[in-house]
């Protein structure tokens, strides 16, 4: 019996020298982070891939991303120029308005709604038409030149929401990641697009440079709360417009498959 046990143990020892262990095969981690082609390589069509990719970024499941995948440029172009983008924006604006009508606006001037600007109130699509629909690495110089032109059009659904919120008695605050030196052209563009009578326009000052958008925008909302404002609602195209601290009672995320800001 002892010799039989010895023989079995010896055979198992030899097998371990030539065969990877079970635990190694089961728990070995990938050598690099997954990329789009790894995650969705079984999709049969580009459209299917891109629909799934867009869902992932809008739900914030994809985390940080830098450019639109090459195979999705046409998809993003069609989406941004088609009926679906407008429909998505209108549905979100309608939900926001339905919520706003349930708020008991006190009349003391302290019920606030915070809007982001780019891809929320104003559309930079004319810029991205000439820059690969988000497939190119962001170029700050060329984008600043576009901002200086003050020609970005209003997003129709957001303009309607903005107007009706004012009629309901909300005080409107604009909170953008643009820099203070762009105040004049930003205000000019807003007026050009029809956005008037907002309470305050927040832009990044010197002390805000280098901060992640989530922190910067949280701090500005906290300033409003410290001044006694009740931030009833917030609208933005980035999760960093809405997350963090001092958040609104309700937040509404607009679609944007062009870029991501942490």
PDB file of C-alpha atoms in Angstrom:
ATOM      1  CA  UNK A   1       0.000   0.000   0.000  1.00  0.00           C
ATOM      2  CA  UNK A   2       2.807   2.441   0.904  1.00  0.00           C
ATOM      3  CA  UNK A   3       4.659   1.722  -2.351  1.00  0.00           C
ATOM      4  CA  UNK A   4       1.445   2.352  -4.311  1.00  0.00           C
ATOM      5  CA  UNK A   5       0.962   5.714  -2.643  1.00  0.00           C
ATOM      6  CA  UNK A   6       4.579   6.596  -3.368  1.00  0.00           C
ATOM      7  CA  UNK A   7       4.140   5.728  -7.047  1.00  0.00           C
ATOM      8  CA  UNK A   8       1.006   7.897  -7.380  1.00  0.00           C
ATOM      9  CA  UNK A   9       2.672  10.832  -5.599  1.00  0.00           C
ATOM     10  CA  UNK A  10       5.740  10.543  -7.828  1.00  0.00           C
ATOM     11  CA  UNK A  11       3.609  10.550 -10.984  1.00  0.00           C
ATOM     12  CA  UNK A  12       1.714  13.621  -9.808  1.00  0.00           C
ATOM     13  CA  UNK A  13       5.032  15.360  -9.114  1.00  0.00           C
ATOM     14  CA  UNK A  14       6.241  14.659 -12.654  1.00  0.00           C
ATOM     15  CA  UNK A  15       2.953  15.914 -14.080  1.00  0.00           C
ATOM     16  CA  UNK A  16       3.345  19.175 -12.178  1.00  0.00           C
ATOM     17  CA  UNK A  17       6.682  19.801 -13.863  1.00  0.00           C
ATOM     18  CA  UNK A  18       5.211  19.703 -17.370  1.00  0.00           C
ATOM     19  CA  UNK A  19       1.633  21.050 -16.943  1.00  0.00           C
ATOM     20  CA  UNK A  20       0.664  24.526 -15.686  1.00  0.00           C
ATOM     21  CA  UNK A  21      -1.276  24.380 -12.456  1.00  0.00           C
ATOM     22  CA  UNK A  22      -5.055  24.787 -12.558  1.00  0.00           C
ATOM     23  CA  UNK A  23      -4.947  27.907 -10.412  1.00  0.00           C
ATOM     24  CA  UNK A  24      -2.478  29.559 -12.778  1.00  0.00           C
ATOM     25  CA  UNK A  25      -4.715  28.946 -15.764  1.00  0.00           C
ATOM     26  CA  UNK A  26      -7.780  30.297 -13.939  1.00  0.00           C
ATOM     27  CA  UNK A  27      -6.465  33.484 -12.339  1.00  0.00           C
ATOM     28  CA  UNK A  28      -3.777  34.726 -14.715  1.00  0.00           C
ATOM     29  CA  UNK A  29      -4.516  38.408 -15.438  1.00  0.00           C
ATOM     30  CA  UNK A  30      -4.183  40.049 -18.869  1.00  0.00           C
ATOM     31  CA  UNK A  31      -0.855  41.739 -19.553  1.00  0.00           C
ATOM     32  CA  UNK A  32      -2.462  44.986 -20.771  1.00  0.00           C
ATOM     33  CA  UNK A  33      -5.743  46.824 -20.279  1.00  0.00           C
ATOM     34  CA  UNK A  34      -8.499  45.711 -22.656  1.00  0.00           C
ATOM     35  CA  UNK A  35      -9.139  47.870 -25.709  1.00  0.00           C
ATOM     36  CA  UNK A  36     -12.269  48.288 -27.793  1.00  0.00           C
ATOM     37  CA  UNK A  37     -11.309  45.472 -30.168  1.00  0.00           C
ATOM     38  CA  UNK A  38     -10.877  43.092 -27.217  1.00  0.00           C
ATOM     39  CA  UNK A  39     -14.099  44.022 -25.471  1.00  0.00           C
ATOM     40  CA  UNK A  40     -16.395  43.900 -28.479  1.00  0.00           C
ATOM     41  CA  UNK A  41     -14.505  41.844 -31.018  1.00  0.00           C
ATOM     42  CA  UNK A  42     -17.419  39.449 -31.402  1.00  0.00           C
ATOM     43  CA  UNK A  43     -19.755  42.122 -32.743  1.00  0.00           C
ATOM     44  CA  UNK A  44     -20.649  41.228 -36.297  1.00  0.00           C
ATOM     45  CA  UNK A  45     -21.061  44.771 -37.640  1.00  0.00           C
ATOM     46  CA  UNK A  46     -19.529  48.172 -37.034  1.00  0.00           C
ATOM     47  CA  UNK A  47     -22.978  49.567 -36.270  1.00  0.00           C
ATOM     48  CA  UNK A  48     -23.537  46.995 -33.544  1.00  0.00           C
ATOM     49  CA  UNK A  49     -20.102  47.727 -32.082  1.00  0.00           C
ATOM     50  CA  UNK A  50     -20.707  51.485 -32.152  1.00  0.00           C
ATOM     51  CA  UNK A  51     -24.169  51.273 -30.611  1.00  0.00           C
ATOM     52  CA  UNK A  52     -22.661  49.287 -27.738  1.00  0.00           C
ATOM     53  CA  UNK A  53     -19.697  51.652 -27.465  1.00  0.00           C
ATOM     54  CA  UNK A  54     -21.982  54.701 -27.297  1.00  0.00           C
ATOM     55  CA  UNK A  55     -24.144  53.055 -24.637  1.00  0.00           C
ATOM     56  CA  UNK A  56     -21.022  52.292 -22.598  1.00  0.00           C
ATOM     57  CA  UNK A  57     -19.683  55.830 -22.664  1.00  0.00           C
ATOM     58  CA  UNK A  58     -23.046  57.446 -21.966  1.00  0.00           C
ATOM     59  CA  UNK A  59     -23.565  55.138 -18.982  1.00  0.00           C
ATOM     60  CA  UNK A  60     -20.017  55.953 -17.792  1.00  0.00           C
ATOM     61  CA  UNK A  61     -19.152  52.248 -17.909  1.00  0.00           C
ATOM     62  CA  UNK A  62     -16.207  52.866 -20.239  1.00  0.00           C
ATOM     63  CA  UNK A  63     -14.433  55.154 -17.773  1.00  0.00           C
ATOM     64  CA  UNK A  64     -11.840  57.508 -19.223  1.00  0.00           C
ATOM     65  CA  UNK A  65     -11.642  57.523 -23.021  1.00  0.00           C
ATOM     66  CA  UNK A  66      -9.784  59.821 -25.383  1.00  0.00           C
ATOM     67  CA  UNK A  67     -11.008  59.598 -28.970  1.00  0.00           C
ATOM     68  CA  UNK A  68     -13.882  58.112 -30.915  1.00  0.00           C
ATOM     69  CA  UNK A  69     -12.876  54.694 -32.313  1.00  0.00           C
ATOM     70  CA  UNK A  70     -11.985  54.931 -35.982  1.00  0.00           C
ATOM     71  CA  UNK A  71     -14.693  52.452 -36.960  1.00  0.00           C
ATOM     72  CA  UNK A  72     -17.323  54.644 -35.235  1.00  0.00           C
ATOM     73  CA  UNK A  73     -16.583  58.007 -36.848  1.00  0.00           C
ATOM     74  CA  UNK A  74     -19.320  57.567 -39.450  1.00  0.00           C
ATOM     75  CA  UNK A  75     -21.716  56.353 -36.764  1.00  0.00           C
ATOM     76  CA  UNK A  76     -21.056  59.464 -34.639  1.00  0.00           C
ATOM     77  CA  UNK A  77     -21.383  61.694 -37.699  1.00  0.00           C
ATOM     78  CA  UNK A  78     -24.774  60.212 -38.550  1.00  0.00           C
ATOM     79  CA  UNK A  79     -25.939  60.376 -34.948  1.00  0.00           C
ATOM     80  CA  UNK A  80     -24.940  63.985 -34.348  1.00  0.00           C
ATOM     81  CA  UNK A  81     -26.453  65.178 -37.643  1.00  0.00           C
ATOM     82  CA  UNK A  82     -29.532  62.985 -37.498  1.00  0.00           C
ATOM     83  CA  UNK A  83     -32.921  62.900 -35.858  1.00  0.00           C
ATOM     84  CA  UNK A  84     -31.797  60.612 -33.041  1.00  0.00           C
ATOM     85  CA  UNK A  85     -29.518  63.180 -31.365  1.00  0.00           C
ATOM     86  CA  UNK A  86     -32.259  65.793 -31.426  1.00  0.00           C
ATOM     87  CA  UNK A  87     -34.803  63.264 -30.169  1.00  0.00           C
ATOM     88  CA  UNK A  88     -32.545  62.132 -27.315  1.00  0.00           C
ATOM     89  CA  UNK A  89     -31.971  65.742 -26.296  1.00  0.00           C
ATOM     90  CA  UNK A  90     -35.654  66.581 -26.443  1.00  0.00           C
ATOM     91  CA  UNK A  91     -36.661  63.597 -24.324  1.00  0.00           C
ATOM     92  CA  UNK A  92     -34.103  64.516 -21.650  1.00  0.00           C
ATOM     93  CA  UNK A  93     -35.244  68.145 -21.670  1.00  0.00           C
ATOM     94  CA  UNK A  94     -38.842  67.018 -21.304  1.00  0.00           C
ATOM     95  CA  UNK A  95     -38.006  64.857 -18.289  1.00  0.00           C
ATOM     96  CA  UNK A  96     -36.144  67.789 -16.756  1.00  0.00           C
ATOM     97  CA  UNK A  97     -39.101  70.096 -17.336  1.00  0.00           C
ATOM     98  CA  UNK A  98     -41.555  67.583 -15.881  1.00  0.00           C
ATOM     99  CA  UNK A  99     -39.410  67.399 -12.765  1.00  0.00           C
ATOM    100  CA  UNK A 100     -39.026  71.187 -12.565  1.00  0.00           C
ATOM    101  CA  UNK A 101     -42.798  71.605 -12.540  1.00  0.00           C
ATOM    102  CA  UNK A 102     -42.962  69.493  -9.381  1.00  0.00           C
ATOM    103  CA  UNK A 103     -40.567  71.773  -7.501  1.00  0.00           C
ATOM    104  CA  UNK A 104     -42.184  74.210  -5.115  1.00  0.00           C
ATOM    105  CA  UNK A 105     -40.420  77.373  -6.276  1.00  0.00           C
ATOM    106  CA  UNK A 106     -40.534  79.513  -3.169  1.00  0.00           C
ATOM    107  CA  UNK A 107     -40.407  82.960  -4.713  1.00  0.00           C
ATOM    108  CA  UNK A 108     -37.448  84.063  -2.608  1.00  0.00           C
ATOM    109  CA  UNK A 109     -35.108  83.877  -5.604  1.00  0.00           C
ATOM    110  CA  UNK A 110     -33.066  81.013  -4.161  1.00  0.00           C
ATOM    111  CA  UNK A 111     -34.259  78.100  -6.293  1.00  0.00           C
ATOM    112  CA  UNK A 112     -31.410  77.516  -8.746  1.00  0.00           C
ATOM    113  CA  UNK A 113     -30.744  75.472 -11.862  1.00  0.00           C
ATOM    114  CA  UNK A 114     -27.168  74.977 -13.067  1.00  0.00           C
ATOM    115  CA  UNK A 115     -26.320  74.498 -16.739  1.00  0.00           C
ATOM    116  CA  UNK A 116     -23.054  73.504 -18.343  1.00  0.00           C
ATOM    117  CA  UNK A 117     -22.423  75.307 -21.653  1.00  0.00           C
ATOM    118  CA  UNK A 118     -20.576  73.248 -24.284  1.00  0.00           C
ATOM    119  CA  UNK A 119     -22.761  70.470 -25.730  1.00  0.00           C
ATOM    120  CA  UNK A 120     -25.395  71.455 -23.168  1.00  0.00           C
ATOM    121  CA  UNK A 121     -26.560  74.963 -24.098  1.00  0.00           C
ATOM    122  CA  UNK A 122     -24.284  75.530 -27.095  1.00  0.00           C
ATOM    123  CA  UNK A 123     -23.338  73.070 -29.823  1.00  0.00           C
ATOM    124  CA  UNK A 124     -19.741  72.825 -30.999  1.00  0.00           C
ATOM    125  CA  UNK A 125     -20.714  70.478 -33.799  1.00  0.00           C
ATOM    126  CA  UNK A 126     -19.548  72.963 -36.486  1.00  0.00           C
ATOM    127  CA  UNK A 127     -16.059  72.676 -34.962  1.00  0.00           C
ATOM    128  CA  UNK A 128     -16.089  68.876 -34.756  1.00  0.00           C
ATOM    129  CA  UNK A 129     -17.309  68.541 -38.338  1.00  0.00           C
ATOM    130  CA  UNK A 130     -13.860  69.815 -39.308  1.00  0.00           C
ATOM    131  CA  UNK A 131     -12.006  67.806 -36.658  1.00  0.00           C
ATOM    132  CA  UNK A 132     -12.992  64.216 -37.231  1.00  0.00           C
ATOM    133  CA  UNK A 133     -16.115  64.063 -35.066  1.00  0.00           C
ATOM    134  CA  UNK A 134     -14.037  63.389 -31.966  1.00  0.00           C
ATOM    135  CA  UNK A 135     -11.616  60.952 -33.609  1.00  0.00           C
ATOM    136  CA  UNK A 136      -8.744  63.451 -33.415  1.00  0.00           C
ATOM    137  CA  UNK A 137      -6.795  64.154 -30.238  1.00  0.00           C
ATOM    138  CA  UNK A 138      -8.125  67.377 -28.727  1.00  0.00           C
ATOM    139  CA  UNK A 139      -6.267  70.477 -29.927  1.00  0.00           C
ATOM    140  CA  UNK A 140      -6.680  73.290 -27.426  1.00  0.00           C
ATOM    141  CA  UNK A 141      -5.380  76.011 -29.747  1.00  0.00           C
ATOM    142  CA  UNK A 142      -7.835  75.340 -32.562  1.00  0.00           C
ATOM    143  CA  UNK A 143     -10.725  74.909 -30.148  1.00  0.00           C
ATOM    144  CA  UNK A 144      -9.928  78.216 -28.437  1.00  0.00           C
ATOM    145  CA  UNK A 145      -9.993  79.885 -31.847  1.00  0.00           C
ATOM    146  CA  UNK A 146     -13.438  78.411 -32.418  1.00  0.00           C
ATOM    147  CA  UNK A 147     -14.617  79.648 -29.007  1.00  0.00           C
ATOM    148  CA  UNK A 148     -13.301  83.109 -29.831  1.00  0.00           C
ATOM    149  CA  UNK A 149     -15.513  83.206 -32.934  1.00  0.00           C
ATOM    150  CA  UNK A 150     -18.608  83.110 -30.666  1.00  0.00           C
ATOM    151  CA  UNK A 151     -20.615  81.327 -33.352  1.00  0.00           C
ATOM    152  CA  UNK A 152     -21.746  78.126 -31.611  1.00  0.00           C
ATOM    153  CA  UNK A 153     -25.504  77.665 -32.113  1.00  0.00           C
ATOM    154  CA  UNK A 154     -27.987  76.889 -29.378  1.00  0.00           C
ATOM    155  CA  UNK A 155     -29.156  73.350 -28.798  1.00  0.00           C
ATOM    156  CA  UNK A 156     -32.917  73.678 -29.427  1.00  0.00           C
ATOM    157  CA  UNK A 157     -34.093  71.343 -26.657  1.00  0.00           C
ATOM    158  CA  UNK A 158     -31.863  73.008 -24.078  1.00  0.00           C
ATOM    159  CA  UNK A 159     -32.942  76.469 -25.200  1.00  0.00           C
ATOM    160  CA  UNK A 160     -36.583  75.524 -24.657  1.00  0.00           C
ATOM    161  CA  UNK A 161     -35.789  74.095 -21.224  1.00  0.00           C
ATOM    162  CA  UNK A 162     -33.763  77.167 -20.286  1.00  0.00           C
ATOM    163  CA  UNK A 163     -36.620  79.493 -21.279  1.00  0.00           C
ATOM    164  CA  UNK A 164     -39.312  77.540 -19.477  1.00  0.00           C
ATOM    165  CA  UNK A 165     -37.255  77.213 -16.302  1.00  0.00           C
ATOM    166  CA  UNK A 166     -36.959  80.986 -16.160  1.00  0.00           C
ATOM    167  CA  UNK A 167     -40.711  81.289 -16.623  1.00  0.00           C
ATOM    168  CA  UNK A 168     -41.187  78.896 -13.682  1.00  0.00           C
ATOM    169  CA  UNK A 169     -39.086  81.195 -11.488  1.00  0.00           C
ATOM    170  CA  UNK A 170     -35.758  79.370 -11.334  1.00  0.00           C
ATOM    171  CA  UNK A 171     -32.537  81.361 -11.159  1.00  0.00           C
ATOM    172  CA  UNK A 172     -30.159  80.181 -13.862  1.00  0.00           C
ATOM    173  CA  UNK A 173     -26.427  79.737 -13.275  1.00  0.00           C
ATOM    174  CA  UNK A 174     -23.972  78.759 -15.991  1.00  0.00           C
ATOM    175  CA  UNK A 175     -20.972  76.687 -14.953  1.00  0.00           C
ATOM    176  CA  UNK A 176     -18.416  76.008 -17.669  1.00  0.00           C
ATOM    177  CA  UNK A 177     -14.911  74.586 -17.889  1.00  0.00           C
ATOM    178  CA  UNK A 178     -13.896  77.466 -20.136  1.00  0.00           C
ATOM    179  CA  UNK A 179     -11.299  79.865 -18.757  1.00  0.00           C
ATOM    180  CA  UNK A 180     -11.807  83.374 -17.438  1.00  0.00           C
ATOM    181  CA  UNK A 181     -10.028  84.939 -20.418  1.00  0.00           C
ATOM    182  CA  UNK A 182     -12.882  83.581 -22.558  1.00  0.00           C
ATOM    183  CA  UNK A 183     -15.606  85.391 -20.639  1.00  0.00           C
ATOM    184  CA  UNK A 184     -16.261  88.090 -23.221  1.00  0.00           C
ATOM    185  CA  UNK A 185     -16.555  85.753 -26.206  1.00  0.00           C
ATOM    186  CA  UNK A 186     -18.571  83.240 -24.182  1.00  0.00           C
ATOM    187  CA  UNK A 187     -21.047  85.880 -23.062  1.00  0.00           C
ATOM    188  CA  UNK A 188     -21.242  87.183 -26.634  1.00  0.00           C
ATOM    189  CA  UNK A 189     -21.954  83.688 -27.952  1.00  0.00           C
ATOM    190  CA  UNK A 190     -24.642  83.083 -25.328  1.00  0.00           C
ATOM    191  CA  UNK A 191     -26.356  86.335 -26.231  1.00  0.00           C
ATOM    192  CA  UNK A 192     -26.073  85.476 -29.921  1.00  0.00           C
ATOM    193  CA  UNK A 193     -27.747  82.117 -29.271  1.00  0.00           C
ATOM    194  CA  UNK A 194     -30.535  83.703 -27.234  1.00  0.00           C
ATOM    195  CA  UNK A 195     -29.475  82.829 -23.678  1.00  0.00           C
ATOM    196  CA  UNK A 196     -30.149  85.925 -21.592  1.00  0.00           C
ATOM    197  CA  UNK A 197     -30.903  86.935 -18.010  1.00  0.00           C
ATOM    198  CA  UNK A 198     -28.796  84.317 -16.270  1.00  0.00           C
ATOM    199  CA  UNK A 199     -27.711  85.124 -12.744  1.00  0.00           C
ATOM    200  CA  UNK A 200     -24.013  84.333 -13.085  1.00  0.00           C
ATOM    201  CA  UNK A 201     -21.503  82.805 -15.463  1.00  0.00           C
ATOM    202  CA  UNK A 202     -18.790  80.758 -13.735  1.00  0.00           C
ATOM    203  CA  UNK A 203     -15.495  80.263 -15.606  1.00  0.00           C
ATOM    204  CA  UNK A 204     -12.184  78.819 -14.443  1.00  0.00           C
ATOM    205  CA  UNK A 205     -10.035  81.373 -12.670  1.00  0.00           C
ATOM    206  CA  UNK A 206      -6.324  81.059 -11.933  1.00  0.00           C
ATOM    207  CA  UNK A 207      -7.013  79.047  -8.777  1.00  0.00           C
ATOM    208  CA  UNK A 208      -9.137  76.567 -10.763  1.00  0.00           C
ATOM    209  CA  UNK A 209      -6.575  75.734 -13.423  1.00  0.00           C
ATOM    210  CA  UNK A 210      -5.450  72.124 -13.312  1.00  0.00           C
ATOM    211  CA  UNK A 211      -8.397  70.925 -11.239  1.00  0.00           C
ATOM    212  CA  UNK A 212     -10.459  68.031 -12.503  1.00  0.00           C
ATOM    213  CA  UNK A 213     -13.832  69.227 -13.730  1.00  0.00           C
ATOM    214  CA  UNK A 214     -15.623  67.174 -11.090  1.00  0.00           C
ATOM    215  CA  UNK A 215     -13.841  69.028  -8.275  1.00  0.00           C
ATOM    216  CA  UNK A 216     -13.999  72.469  -9.879  1.00  0.00           C
ATOM    217  CA  UNK A 217     -17.726  72.256 -10.567  1.00  0.00           C
ATOM    218  CA  UNK A 218     -18.488  70.785  -7.162  1.00  0.00           C
ATOM    219  CA  UNK A 219     -16.734  73.711  -5.514  1.00  0.00           C
ATOM    220  CA  UNK A 220     -18.750  76.231  -7.518  1.00  0.00           C
ATOM    221  CA  UNK A 221     -22.025  74.513  -6.639  1.00  0.00           C
ATOM    222  CA  UNK A 222     -20.941  74.571  -2.999  1.00  0.00           C
ATOM    223  CA  UNK A 223     -20.432  78.323  -3.302  1.00  0.00           C
ATOM    224  CA  UNK A 224     -24.018  78.656  -4.451  1.00  0.00           C
ATOM    225  CA  UNK A 225     -25.273  76.569  -1.554  1.00  0.00           C
ATOM    226  CA  UNK A 226     -23.186  78.597   0.879  1.00  0.00           C
ATOM    227  CA  UNK A 227     -24.948  81.696  -0.466  1.00  0.00           C
ATOM    228  CA  UNK A 228     -28.290  80.135   0.375  1.00  0.00           C
ATOM    229  CA  UNK A 229     -29.280  78.838  -3.039  1.00  0.00           C
ATOM    230  CA  UNK A 230     -31.112  75.560  -3.344  1.00  0.00           C
ATOM    231  CA  UNK A 231     -29.664  73.800  -6.376  1.00  0.00           C
ATOM    232  CA  UNK A 232     -32.819  72.113  -7.583  1.00  0.00           C
ATOM    233  CA  UNK A 233     -31.537  70.872 -10.915  1.00  0.00           C
ATOM    234  CA  UNK A 234     -28.445  70.529 -13.052  1.00  0.00           C
ATOM    235  CA  UNK A 235     -27.943  69.784 -16.743  1.00  0.00           C
ATOM    236  CA  UNK A 236     -24.708  68.742 -18.422  1.00  0.00           C
ATOM    237  CA  UNK A 237     -23.262  66.527 -21.134  1.00  0.00           C
ATOM    238  CA  UNK A 238     -20.459  65.141 -18.928  1.00  0.00           C
ATOM    239  CA  UNK A 239     -20.759  63.121 -15.744  1.00  0.00           C
ATOM    240  CA  UNK A 240     -18.167  65.511 -14.306  1.00  0.00           C
ATOM    241  CA  UNK A 241     -20.770  68.275 -14.728  1.00  0.00           C
ATOM    242  CA  UNK A 242     -23.071  66.410 -12.364  1.00  0.00           C
ATOM    243  CA  UNK A 243     -21.043  64.208  -9.993  1.00  0.00           C
ATOM    244  CA  UNK A 244     -18.957  65.136  -6.954  1.00  0.00           C
ATOM    245  CA  UNK A 245     -20.297  66.960  -3.925  1.00  0.00           C
ATOM    246  CA  UNK A 246     -22.875  69.740  -3.483  1.00  0.00           C
ATOM    247  CA  UNK A 247     -24.839  68.017  -6.221  1.00  0.00           C
ATOM    248  CA  UNK A 248     -28.261  69.129  -7.419  1.00  0.00           C
ATOM    249  CA  UNK A 249     -31.475  67.560  -6.173  1.00  0.00           C
ATOM    250  CA  UNK A 250     -31.864  66.102  -9.678  1.00  0.00           C
ATOM    251  CA  UNK A 251     -29.298  65.940 -12.480  1.00  0.00           C
ATOM    252  CA  UNK A 252     -29.870  65.377 -16.180  1.00  0.00           C
ATOM    253  CA  UNK A 253     -27.185  63.944 -18.468  1.00  0.00           C
ATOM    254  CA  UNK A 254     -27.278  65.000 -22.121  1.00  0.00           C
ATOM    255  CA  UNK A 255     -25.783  62.816 -24.858  1.00  0.00           C
ATOM    256  CA  UNK A 256     -22.252  63.480 -26.084  1.00  0.00           C
ATOM    257  CA  UNK A 257     -20.247  60.853 -27.996  1.00  0.00           C
ATOM    258  CA  UNK A 258     -17.657  63.426 -29.147  1.00  0.00           C
ATOM    259  CA  UNK A 259     -15.404  63.708 -26.087  1.00  0.00           C
ATOM    260  CA  UNK A 260     -14.956  62.896 -22.404  1.00  0.00           C
ATOM    261  CA  UNK A 261     -13.939  65.250 -19.583  1.00  0.00           C
ATOM    262  CA  UNK A 262     -13.053  63.775 -16.152  1.00  0.00           C
TER     263      UNK A 262
END
